[in-house]
Phi, psi and omega in degrees: 000128173272109186252127181236093187292153177265203182275152170295165181306129180084353182281169179283148176291136167290155182220158174058034176273134180247123174252106196221133171063034172274147173244114184241126182230132166064037178292139180292336177236269185246149177286306178234128178244118175261118193285178184298141173060062176236150181214149177073020178282140173239119179251110193221131168070028179265157179236112187237130182213158170058040177271141182288339177232256188264137170297320176217128181252119173268111179280189186296138172064042169272118189226152172052043184237164183227144177236109191228135167063030177263163175239127177240123184236137167051039173257154180297317174231152179275269175251119189209188181090009189304123183256124177230127181203173178276148187304321182268014178068012168287162178293140176296141178211173181294345177270356179292125179288148181306323182285352177263359176273123183223194186114226174277102186225158173056046176249152176245138177235102190227138170065028178264160176241131181239121182239114183277281177083184191274008182301130181272137175238144183299331181260006180081161179282153182239257185222158180283316185223130169248120187249142183250194183299135177059023173287151170241111182245102193224133168070027176269155177238129186234131178235133164060033170262156178302312178228146184277280186234132180241122166277110187289162177307135180074014177279070183282156174060031179266159176235126174236109191216143170059035174263152177242122185239118177254111187293158186289139170269358182258310183267152178241154172091011182270180177226146178289307179233137179233126177249112186268173184299152173064030176266048188303142174066015178280160183232122178239100193224143169058037174262157177240127176241121179248119180276168178259006181281121178258183183297335180250011183240117179235011188260357183287333178053046181270151172238133179292304179229122179255127185241120182237110179273181008272157170196175181225148168059041177262137176252124175236103194215147172068018180272151179239123178244124184230132169070027174262159177301313175231149184281287182233129184232124170261118182284183182286119172228125181284314175281144193283151161275125184241141172057035174279137173249108177254087197239140168055033173270150179241125174244123182226142173062057171288164182290162174301125183085356180277176184236144172292312182218135176234130180239121178243347190254202182251121180241137176225133175055047182246155175238130180235128180221112187233148170241131178246127181229152172272185187293343180263358183092003178277163178304134183270119179256340188276329179280149180229162170265130185241118175252115185295153180300336179268357181286158179222124182237120181235122182052056180245132174256132174239112186050045174083359182252138181240167182273070179063013184068018186294138175285325179287152182294143172261123182251138182304317182294342179273001182051046181296144181273134170253134190234153171224118183053038175081358181262127180291124181248343182213136169227089175077321183255152175241151172223148183273102180219170172121163181297145176057028175075013181290138178274116184247150173295136183202152173264189185296340182295344181293341180274351185274000000 
């Protein structure tokens, strides 16, 4: 284990430290450990493999640092340990101001390669990258991890962009991108998630993008999800997701019985715009959008269509009507139809 301790409590942050060209093999715990209260660290060009836990462990208060051009292979977790808390050590809450959120903040993870593979770990494989508040996660390539990139709870104002995630052919049940609660104002854009689900494989149970609220003002746009069991899934959240823009994403070639989009939670003032394609680029008719009976949608547009402009929530189980120019286009179920592969609100008549 390459251990780089930070400052003692109350001490000054070390700065301009370079961790470069280390070769780490078979660490019993972590490959590289960046200690508490460090700033200005640059981790560049290292090769870390076969660690029983994290390829790189970010301890408390790692700030304003960069992780660039490293390779992490066959570790249980890639870059993890992300610490998020309130500046005065009170518990984080919805009243916590953005400037009072601290811990591992303002770090960049760029141009790294993560290779999971079939190595067995006693605790199972986890994820390649855990990102915190104001992180910039850009241009990484991930192969064969259970889950690709996770925006941890309270990771507000983060950017996850232009990453390529190839889902595991070994592990089942993972997600390419995960957006956790209270990740307000974050941007998840222009990423590619490639699943391992083929035409005869429906057991991987993969999700391209997993969305867990509540949060506000998050943009998830321009992402491409291919070959996953399900494309985009919003889990059950009692408190609402507000002002989410789920725009210009493409979901293609979901598994047999899979869904382009699944909504289980509470959405308010959101815009959703999806394109569904099959593996040849043709309009996708087999995948559907599924809104659970317990879901609640208030002032939500789906491909430009709203639920009569109603102020009250439309619930899937109530078979609420969504209308365009007074014509009912949806009653509880969605189907992927329309010119140029656009996913449109539709009732059962769309199959006729």
